[in-house]
Short mmCIF file of C-alpha atoms in Angstrom, two decimals:
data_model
loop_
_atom_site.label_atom_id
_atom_site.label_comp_id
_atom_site.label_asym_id
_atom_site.label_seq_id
_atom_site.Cartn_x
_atom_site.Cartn_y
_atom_site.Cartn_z
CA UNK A 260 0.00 0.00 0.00
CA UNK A 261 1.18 3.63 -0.63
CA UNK A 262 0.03 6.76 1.21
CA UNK A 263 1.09 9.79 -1.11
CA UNK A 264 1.16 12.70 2.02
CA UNK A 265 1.86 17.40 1.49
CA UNK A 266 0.74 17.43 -2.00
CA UNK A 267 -1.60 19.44 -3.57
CA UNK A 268 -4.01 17.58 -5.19
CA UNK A 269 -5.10 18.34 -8.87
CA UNK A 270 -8.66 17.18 -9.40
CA UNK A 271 -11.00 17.87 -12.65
CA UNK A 272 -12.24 20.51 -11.19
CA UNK A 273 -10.55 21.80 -8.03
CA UNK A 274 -7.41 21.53 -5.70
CA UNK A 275 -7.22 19.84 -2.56
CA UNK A 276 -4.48 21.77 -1.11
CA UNK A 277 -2.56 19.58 1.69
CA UNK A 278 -4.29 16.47 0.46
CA UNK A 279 -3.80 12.63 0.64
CA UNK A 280 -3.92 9.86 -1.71
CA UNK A 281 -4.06 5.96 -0.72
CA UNK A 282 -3.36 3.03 -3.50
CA UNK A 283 -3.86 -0.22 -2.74
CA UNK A 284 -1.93 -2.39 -5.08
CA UNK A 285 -2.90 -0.41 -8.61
CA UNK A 286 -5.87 1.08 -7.71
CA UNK A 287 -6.67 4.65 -5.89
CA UNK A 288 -8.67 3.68 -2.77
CA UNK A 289 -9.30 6.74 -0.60
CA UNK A 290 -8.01 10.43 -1.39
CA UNK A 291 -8.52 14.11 0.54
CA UNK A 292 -7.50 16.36 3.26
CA UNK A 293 -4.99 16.08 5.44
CA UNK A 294 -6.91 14.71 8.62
CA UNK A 295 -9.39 13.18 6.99
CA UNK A 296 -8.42 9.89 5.23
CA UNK A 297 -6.87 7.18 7.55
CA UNK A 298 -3.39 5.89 6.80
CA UNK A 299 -2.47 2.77 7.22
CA UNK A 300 0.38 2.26 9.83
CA UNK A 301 2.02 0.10 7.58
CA UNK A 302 1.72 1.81 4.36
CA UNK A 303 4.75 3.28 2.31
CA UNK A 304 4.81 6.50 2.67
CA UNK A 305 5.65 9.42 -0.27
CA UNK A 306 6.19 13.07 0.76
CA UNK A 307 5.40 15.23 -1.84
CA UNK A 308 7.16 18.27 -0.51
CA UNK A 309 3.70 20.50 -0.79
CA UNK A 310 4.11 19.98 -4.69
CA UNK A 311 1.11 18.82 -7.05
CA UNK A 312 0.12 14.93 -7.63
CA UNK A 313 -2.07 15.06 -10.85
CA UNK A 314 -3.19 12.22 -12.76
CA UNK A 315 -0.80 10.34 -15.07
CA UNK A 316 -1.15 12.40 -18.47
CA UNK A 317 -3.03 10.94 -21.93
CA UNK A 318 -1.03 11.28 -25.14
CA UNK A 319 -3.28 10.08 -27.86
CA UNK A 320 -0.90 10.86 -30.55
CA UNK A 321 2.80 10.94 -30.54
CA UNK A 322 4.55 9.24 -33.43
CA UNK A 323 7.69 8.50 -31.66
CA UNK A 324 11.03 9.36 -28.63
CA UNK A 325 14.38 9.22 -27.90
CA UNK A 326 15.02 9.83 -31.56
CA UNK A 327 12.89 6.65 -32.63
CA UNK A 328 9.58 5.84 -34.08
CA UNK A 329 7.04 3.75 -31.93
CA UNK A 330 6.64 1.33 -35.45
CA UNK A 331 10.72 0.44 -35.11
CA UNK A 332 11.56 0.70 -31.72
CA UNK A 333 8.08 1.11 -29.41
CA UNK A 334 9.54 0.68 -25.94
CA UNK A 335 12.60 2.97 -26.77
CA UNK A 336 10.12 5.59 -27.37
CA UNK A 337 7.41 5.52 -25.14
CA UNK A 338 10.22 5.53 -22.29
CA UNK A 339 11.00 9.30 -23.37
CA UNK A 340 7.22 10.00 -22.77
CA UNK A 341 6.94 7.81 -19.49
CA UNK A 342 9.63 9.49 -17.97
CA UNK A 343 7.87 12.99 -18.62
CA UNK A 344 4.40 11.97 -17.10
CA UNK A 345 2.81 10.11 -19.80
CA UNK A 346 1.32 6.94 -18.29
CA UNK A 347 -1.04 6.32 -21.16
CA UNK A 348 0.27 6.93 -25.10
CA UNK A 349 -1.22 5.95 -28.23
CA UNK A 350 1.66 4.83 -30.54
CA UNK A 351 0.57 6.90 -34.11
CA UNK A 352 1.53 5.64 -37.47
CA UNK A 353 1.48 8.27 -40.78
CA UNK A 354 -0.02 8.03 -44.00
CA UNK A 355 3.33 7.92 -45.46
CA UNK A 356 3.77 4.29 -44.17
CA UNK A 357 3.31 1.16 -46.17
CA UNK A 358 1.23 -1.48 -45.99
CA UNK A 359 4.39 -3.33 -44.78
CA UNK A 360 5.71 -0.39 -42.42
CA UNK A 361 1.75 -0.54 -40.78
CA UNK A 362 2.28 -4.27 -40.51
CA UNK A 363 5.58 -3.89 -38.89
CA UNK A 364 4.86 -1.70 -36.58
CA UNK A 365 1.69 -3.93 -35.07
CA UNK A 366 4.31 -6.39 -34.67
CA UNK A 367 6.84 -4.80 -32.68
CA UNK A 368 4.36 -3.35 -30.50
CA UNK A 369 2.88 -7.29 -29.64
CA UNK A 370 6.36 -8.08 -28.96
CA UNK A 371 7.42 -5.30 -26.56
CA UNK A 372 8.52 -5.71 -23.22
CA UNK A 373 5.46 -5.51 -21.09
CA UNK A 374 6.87 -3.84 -18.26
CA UNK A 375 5.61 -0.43 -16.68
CA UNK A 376 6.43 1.72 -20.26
CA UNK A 377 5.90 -1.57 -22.27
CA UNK A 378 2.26 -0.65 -20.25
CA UNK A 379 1.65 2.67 -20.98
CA UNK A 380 1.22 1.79 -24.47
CA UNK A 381 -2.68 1.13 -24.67
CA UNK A 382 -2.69 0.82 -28.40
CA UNK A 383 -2.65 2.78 -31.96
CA UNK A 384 -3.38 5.90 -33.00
CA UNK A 385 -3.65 5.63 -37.48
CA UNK A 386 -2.78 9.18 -38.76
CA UNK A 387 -4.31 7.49 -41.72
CA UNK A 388 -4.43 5.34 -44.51
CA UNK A 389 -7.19 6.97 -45.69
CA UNK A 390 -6.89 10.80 -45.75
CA UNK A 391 -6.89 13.65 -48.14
CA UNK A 392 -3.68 13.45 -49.72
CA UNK A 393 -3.08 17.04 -50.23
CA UNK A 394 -2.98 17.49 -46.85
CA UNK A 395 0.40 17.31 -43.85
CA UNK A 396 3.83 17.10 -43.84
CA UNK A 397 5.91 15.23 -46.54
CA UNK A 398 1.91 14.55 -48.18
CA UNK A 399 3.57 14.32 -51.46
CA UNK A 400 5.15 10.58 -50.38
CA UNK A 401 1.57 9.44 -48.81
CA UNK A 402 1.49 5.97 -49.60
CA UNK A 403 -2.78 5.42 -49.86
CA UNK A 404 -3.61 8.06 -52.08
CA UNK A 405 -5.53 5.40 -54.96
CA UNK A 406 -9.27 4.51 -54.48
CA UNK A 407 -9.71 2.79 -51.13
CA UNK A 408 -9.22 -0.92 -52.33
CA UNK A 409 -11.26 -3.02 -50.76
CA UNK A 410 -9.67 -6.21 -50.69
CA UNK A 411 -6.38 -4.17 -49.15
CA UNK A 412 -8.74 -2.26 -46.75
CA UNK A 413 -9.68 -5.65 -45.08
CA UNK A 414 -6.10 -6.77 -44.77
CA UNK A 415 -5.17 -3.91 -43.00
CA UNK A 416 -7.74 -3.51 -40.58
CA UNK A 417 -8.08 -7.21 -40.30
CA UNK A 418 -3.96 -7.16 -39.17
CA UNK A 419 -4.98 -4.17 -36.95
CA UNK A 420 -7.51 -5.85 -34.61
CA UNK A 421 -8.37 -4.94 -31.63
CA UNK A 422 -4.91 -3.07 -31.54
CA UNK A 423 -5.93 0.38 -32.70
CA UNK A 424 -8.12 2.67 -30.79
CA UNK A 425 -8.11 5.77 -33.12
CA UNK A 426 -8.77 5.50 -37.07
CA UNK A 427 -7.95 9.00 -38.70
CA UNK A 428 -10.04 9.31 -41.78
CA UNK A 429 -10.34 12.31 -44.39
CA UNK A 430 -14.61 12.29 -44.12
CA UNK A 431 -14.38 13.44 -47.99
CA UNK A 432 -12.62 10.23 -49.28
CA UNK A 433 -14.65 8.02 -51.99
CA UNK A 434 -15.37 5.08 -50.45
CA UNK A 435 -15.05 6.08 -46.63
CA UNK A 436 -18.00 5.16 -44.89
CA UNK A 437 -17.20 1.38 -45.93
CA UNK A 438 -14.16 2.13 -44.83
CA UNK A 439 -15.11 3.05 -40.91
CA UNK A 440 -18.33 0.46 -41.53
CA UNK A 441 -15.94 -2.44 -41.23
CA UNK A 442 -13.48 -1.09 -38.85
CA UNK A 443 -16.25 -0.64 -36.31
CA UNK A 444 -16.97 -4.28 -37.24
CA UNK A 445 -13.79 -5.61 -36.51
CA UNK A 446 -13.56 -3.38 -33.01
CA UNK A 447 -17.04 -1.93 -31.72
CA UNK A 448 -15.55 0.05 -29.24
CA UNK A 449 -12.98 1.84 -31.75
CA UNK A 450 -13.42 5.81 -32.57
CA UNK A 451 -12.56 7.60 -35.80
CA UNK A 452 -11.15 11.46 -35.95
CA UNK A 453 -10.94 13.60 -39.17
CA UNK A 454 -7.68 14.32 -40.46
CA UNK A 455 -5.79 16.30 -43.28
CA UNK A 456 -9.16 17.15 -44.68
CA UNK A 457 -10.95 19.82 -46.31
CA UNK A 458 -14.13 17.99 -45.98
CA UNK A 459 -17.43 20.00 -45.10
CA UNK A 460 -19.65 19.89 -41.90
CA UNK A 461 -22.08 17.51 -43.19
CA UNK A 462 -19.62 15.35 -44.47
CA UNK A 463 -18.04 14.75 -41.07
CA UNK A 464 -21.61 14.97 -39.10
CA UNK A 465 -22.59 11.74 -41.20
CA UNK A 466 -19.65 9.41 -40.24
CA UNK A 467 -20.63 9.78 -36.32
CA UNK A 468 -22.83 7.27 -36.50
CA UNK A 469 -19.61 5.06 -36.43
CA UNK A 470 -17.91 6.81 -33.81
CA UNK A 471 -15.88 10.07 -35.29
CA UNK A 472 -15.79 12.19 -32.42
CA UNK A 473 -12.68 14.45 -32.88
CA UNK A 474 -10.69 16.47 -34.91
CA UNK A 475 -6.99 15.75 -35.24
CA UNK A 476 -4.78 19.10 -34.54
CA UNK A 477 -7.12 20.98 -35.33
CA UNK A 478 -6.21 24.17 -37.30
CA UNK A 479 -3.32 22.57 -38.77
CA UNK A 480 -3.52 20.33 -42.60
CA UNK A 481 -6.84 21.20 -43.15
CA UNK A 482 -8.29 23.30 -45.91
CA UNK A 483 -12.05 24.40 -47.17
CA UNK A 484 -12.60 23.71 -50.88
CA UNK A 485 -15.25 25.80 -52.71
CA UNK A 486 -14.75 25.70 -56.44
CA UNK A 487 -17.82 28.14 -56.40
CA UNK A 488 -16.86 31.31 -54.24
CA UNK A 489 -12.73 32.24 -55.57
CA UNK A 490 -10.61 32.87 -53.10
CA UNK A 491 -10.05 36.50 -53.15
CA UNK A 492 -13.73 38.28 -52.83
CA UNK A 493 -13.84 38.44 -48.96
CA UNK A 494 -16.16 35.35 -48.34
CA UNK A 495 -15.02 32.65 -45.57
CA UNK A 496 -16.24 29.00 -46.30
CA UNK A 497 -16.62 26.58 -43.46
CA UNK A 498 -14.99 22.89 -43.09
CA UNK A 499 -13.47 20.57 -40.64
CA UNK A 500 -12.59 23.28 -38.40
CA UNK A 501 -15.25 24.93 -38.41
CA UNK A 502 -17.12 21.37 -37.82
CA UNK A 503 -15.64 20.47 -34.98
CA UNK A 504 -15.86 23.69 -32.89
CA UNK A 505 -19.77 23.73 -34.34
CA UNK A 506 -20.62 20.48 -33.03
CA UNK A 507 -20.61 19.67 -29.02
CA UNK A 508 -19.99 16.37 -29.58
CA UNK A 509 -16.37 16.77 -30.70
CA UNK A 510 -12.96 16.93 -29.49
CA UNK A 511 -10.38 18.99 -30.81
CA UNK A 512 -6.89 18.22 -30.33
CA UNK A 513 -4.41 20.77 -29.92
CA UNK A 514 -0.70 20.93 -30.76
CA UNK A 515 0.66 23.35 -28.04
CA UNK A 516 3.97 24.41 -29.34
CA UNK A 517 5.86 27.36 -26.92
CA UNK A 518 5.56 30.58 -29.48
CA UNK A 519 2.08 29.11 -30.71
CA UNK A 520 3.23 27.86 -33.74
CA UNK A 521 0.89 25.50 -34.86
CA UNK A 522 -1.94 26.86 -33.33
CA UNK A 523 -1.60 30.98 -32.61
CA UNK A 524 -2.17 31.75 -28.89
CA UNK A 525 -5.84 33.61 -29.75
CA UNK A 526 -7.08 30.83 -31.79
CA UNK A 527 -6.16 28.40 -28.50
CA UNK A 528 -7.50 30.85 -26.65
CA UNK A 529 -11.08 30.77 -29.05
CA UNK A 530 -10.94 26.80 -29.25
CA UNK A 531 -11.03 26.81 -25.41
CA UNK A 532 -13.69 29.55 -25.21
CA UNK A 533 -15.83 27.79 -27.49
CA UNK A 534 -15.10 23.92 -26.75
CA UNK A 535 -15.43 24.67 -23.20
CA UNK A 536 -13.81 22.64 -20.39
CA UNK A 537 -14.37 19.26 -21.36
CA UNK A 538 -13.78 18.61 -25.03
CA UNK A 539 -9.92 20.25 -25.34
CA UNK A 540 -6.88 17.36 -25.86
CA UNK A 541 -3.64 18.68 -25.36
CA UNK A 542 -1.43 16.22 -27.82
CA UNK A 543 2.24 16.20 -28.75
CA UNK A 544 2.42 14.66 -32.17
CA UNK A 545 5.64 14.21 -31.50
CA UNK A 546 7.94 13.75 -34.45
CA UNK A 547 11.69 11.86 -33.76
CA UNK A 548 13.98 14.88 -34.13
CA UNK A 549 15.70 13.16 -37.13
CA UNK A 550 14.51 15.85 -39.83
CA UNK A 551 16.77 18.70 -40.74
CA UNK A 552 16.04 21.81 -39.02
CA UNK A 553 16.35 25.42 -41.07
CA UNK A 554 18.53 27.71 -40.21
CA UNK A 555 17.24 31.25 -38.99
CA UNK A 556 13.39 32.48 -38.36
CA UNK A 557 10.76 31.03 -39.38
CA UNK A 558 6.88 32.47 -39.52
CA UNK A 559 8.07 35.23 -38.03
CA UNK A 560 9.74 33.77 -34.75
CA UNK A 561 12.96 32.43 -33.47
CA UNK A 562 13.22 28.01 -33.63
CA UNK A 563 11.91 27.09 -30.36
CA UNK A 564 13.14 23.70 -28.73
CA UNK A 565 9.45 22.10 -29.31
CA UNK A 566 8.61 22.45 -32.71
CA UNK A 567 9.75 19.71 -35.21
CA UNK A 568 10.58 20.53 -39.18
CA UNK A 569 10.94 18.21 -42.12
CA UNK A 570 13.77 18.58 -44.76
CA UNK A 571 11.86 20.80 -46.96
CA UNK A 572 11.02 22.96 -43.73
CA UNK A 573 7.50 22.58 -43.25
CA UNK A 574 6.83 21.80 -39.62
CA UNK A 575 6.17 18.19 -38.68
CA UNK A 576 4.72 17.62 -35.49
CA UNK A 577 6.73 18.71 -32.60
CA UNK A 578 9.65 17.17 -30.21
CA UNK A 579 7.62 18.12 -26.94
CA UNK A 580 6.14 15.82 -24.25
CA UNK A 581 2.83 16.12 -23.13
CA UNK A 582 3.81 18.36 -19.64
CA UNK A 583 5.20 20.80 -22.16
CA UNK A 584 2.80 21.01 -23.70
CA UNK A 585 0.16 21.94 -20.44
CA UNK A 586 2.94 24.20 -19.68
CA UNK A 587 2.45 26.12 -23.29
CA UNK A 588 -1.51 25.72 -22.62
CA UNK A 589 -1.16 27.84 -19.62
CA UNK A 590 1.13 29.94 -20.94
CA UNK A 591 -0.57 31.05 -23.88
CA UNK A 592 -4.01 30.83 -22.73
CA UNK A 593 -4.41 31.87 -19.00
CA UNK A 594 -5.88 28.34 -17.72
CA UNK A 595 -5.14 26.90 -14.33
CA UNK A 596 -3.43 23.98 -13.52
CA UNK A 597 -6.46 21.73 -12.79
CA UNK A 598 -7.79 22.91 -16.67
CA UNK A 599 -4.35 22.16 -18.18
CA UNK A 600 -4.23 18.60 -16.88
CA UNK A 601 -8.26 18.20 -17.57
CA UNK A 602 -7.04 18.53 -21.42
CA UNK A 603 -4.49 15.90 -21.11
CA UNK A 604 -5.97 13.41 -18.42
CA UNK A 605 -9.51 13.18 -18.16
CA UNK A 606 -10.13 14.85 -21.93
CA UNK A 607 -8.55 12.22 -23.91
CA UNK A 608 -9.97 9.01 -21.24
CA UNK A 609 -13.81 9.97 -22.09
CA UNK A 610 -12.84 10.73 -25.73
CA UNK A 611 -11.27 6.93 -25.82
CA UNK A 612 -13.89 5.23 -23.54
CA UNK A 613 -11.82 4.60 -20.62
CA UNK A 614 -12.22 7.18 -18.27
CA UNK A 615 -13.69 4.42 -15.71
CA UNK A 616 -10.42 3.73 -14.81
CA UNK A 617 -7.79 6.76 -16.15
CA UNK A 618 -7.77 10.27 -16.25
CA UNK A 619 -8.44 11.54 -12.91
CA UNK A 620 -7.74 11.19 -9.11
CA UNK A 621 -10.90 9.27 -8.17
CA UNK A 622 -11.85 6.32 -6.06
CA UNK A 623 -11.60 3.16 -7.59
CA UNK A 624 -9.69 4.21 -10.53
CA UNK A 625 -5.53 2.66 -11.76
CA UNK A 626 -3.20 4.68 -9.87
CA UNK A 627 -1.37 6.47 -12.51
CA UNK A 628 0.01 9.41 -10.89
CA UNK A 629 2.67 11.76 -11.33
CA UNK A 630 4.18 14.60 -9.26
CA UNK A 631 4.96 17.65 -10.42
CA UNK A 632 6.12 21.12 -9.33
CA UNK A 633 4.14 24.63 -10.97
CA UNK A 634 6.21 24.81 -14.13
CA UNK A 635 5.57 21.27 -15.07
CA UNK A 636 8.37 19.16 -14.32
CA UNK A 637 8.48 16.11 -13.37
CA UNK A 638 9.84 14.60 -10.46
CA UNK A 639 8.22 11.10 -9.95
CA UNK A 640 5.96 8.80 -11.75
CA UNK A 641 3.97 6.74 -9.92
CA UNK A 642 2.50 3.33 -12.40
CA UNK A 643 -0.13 1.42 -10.76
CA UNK A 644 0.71 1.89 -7.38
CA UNK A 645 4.49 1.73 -7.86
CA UNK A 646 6.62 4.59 -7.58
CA UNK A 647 9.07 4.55 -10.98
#
């Protein structure tokens, strides 16, 4: 048993501010004030030196760490993210992968060493096959751009199984709804998110009957396409953006880069406003720092630490981790500490389905926990009970 004693206690929705936590084995069993949940003589005992226990953070999309992808080396990379507070991360594969490069990756992730970070990898995140292939970094080498075949289809989501939780699609694509039909086949509980897409409203609004429920960074490789209305008389179109903030029912991720790169601080500020509290995911999409980085300024501001660029210097994710990025959140957009780790705890459980047993500091619930001072950093992880 392990009585977690001083900390300040970061809830969904308030502090507890000399509180208690109690795990039994991997589970949360009693939490509070100071003087009013009994400790166990015999417990272990962790000071938290007044500092804040959260709950373990939710990366639903990171594409690899330490320099590696998850699809080559999944361990090696999740262990950058684990070390930083991520107890739960969605390995992502990229439209730019092959049929053999999807398959590989699916492998090495069955085989990996199921210790604690072997653990924190809950299952996929597909930044594709199917999206619009005008759309993201290095979209020029996507490798699914053809008609959706479906003979191919089957043998990729049938290799999947139950192994991926998040489908990206590109709602506009010939041939989609099969598509997302049979996927929800093969794994009920699975959830689809538009991606690199220029797809309108209704588009989108019809595939939720299968489960799409969120937009992938929003406000970055997305685009509105109106053959109709040119470009240059003054009149705004709507599309996946503008979908997603529209409709309650979806999530938007953000990419919180430190100058606001990918997403400019009053548009984060604008997606909170209107998303509200519950239905903001913080995400990293973090990119192996293995891509040349330009020299100089770029979009008008110095290179900052977090961002990620590709050879032709387009950005390409970023090389944060997730505590960064709540760090950025608050930064740029005024939010507390208990809203920052809402969008990258409890946010991305209920968006996956599991938030009976992640995402928050609750009764009954795995004791994923990490501690963490005001800026952020990370000073222990605690993994189902077990201090790391």
């Amino acid at each position: 048993m392990l009585v977690i004693k001083n900390a300040k206690l970061v809830l969904a929705e308030s502090l507890i501010w000399d509180g208690v936590v109690v795990c039994d084995g991997d589970t949360i069993v009693d939490f509070g004030a100071a003087g009013h949940v009994a400790v166990p003589a015999d417990a272990e005992v962790l000071d938290a030196g007044g500092k804040y226990i959260a709950p373990g953070l939710i990366d639903i999309h990171a594409h690899g760490g330490n320099m590696t992808f998850f699809r080559d080396d999944p361990h090696k990379a999740a262990e950058m993210h684990f070390k930083q507070g991520t107890t739960t991360i969605l390995p992502t594969m990229y439209q730019t992968d092959s049929m053999e490069d999807f398959k590989r990756g699916f492998d090495n992730f069955r085989s990996a060493e199921r210790d604690a970070v072997g653990r924190s990898m809950m299952g996929f995140y597909m930044e594709g096959p199917y999206l619009n292939p005008k759309y993201g970094s290095n979209a020029k080498n996507g490798q699914w751009k053809d008609a959706i075949d479906e003979t191919l289809m089957r043998e990729l989501v049938d290799y999947a199984g139950q192994d991926v939780m998040v489908w990206c699609v590109g709602p506009e694509r010939e041939g989609i709804e099969r598509f997302c039909a049979y996927a929800k086949h093969v794994k009920p509980s699975v959830k689809f998110s538009m991606a690199h897409t220029e797809c309108k409203p209704w588009q989108a609004y019809a595939l939720k009957k299968y489960g799409l429920c969120s937009q992938t960074h929003h406000g970055n490789a997305t685009g509105v396409n109106n053959p109709i209305i040119p470009s240059n008389v003054g009149i705004r179109d709507v599309g996946p953006d503008e979908a997603a903030l529209y409709d309650d029912d979806f999530y938007c991720e953000l990419i919180c880069d430190s100058m606001g790169i990918h997403v400019k601080p009053h548009m984060l500020r604008l997606v909170a406003k209107i998303k509200g509290p519950n239905k903001v995911i913080l995400v990293t999409d973090h990119y192996p720092e293995n891509c040349e980085k330009p020299e100089g300024p770029i979009m008008g501001g110095e290179k900052a630490a977090d961002l990620g660029y590709c050879i032709t210097g387009e950005i390409i994710g970023s090389m944060m981790t997730l505590n960064v990025a709540c760090r950025n959140m608050m930064a740029h957009t005024g939010c507390g500490i208990c809203q920052a780790v809402k969008y990258a705890s409890l946010n991305p459980a209920r968006m996956l389905g599991i938030d009976d047993r992640y995402g928050s500091i609750e009764k009954g619930k795995i004791a994923n926990l990490i501690l963490i001072d005001d800026m952020f950093h990370v000073e222990k992880v605690i993994f189902e009970g077990q201090v790391q």
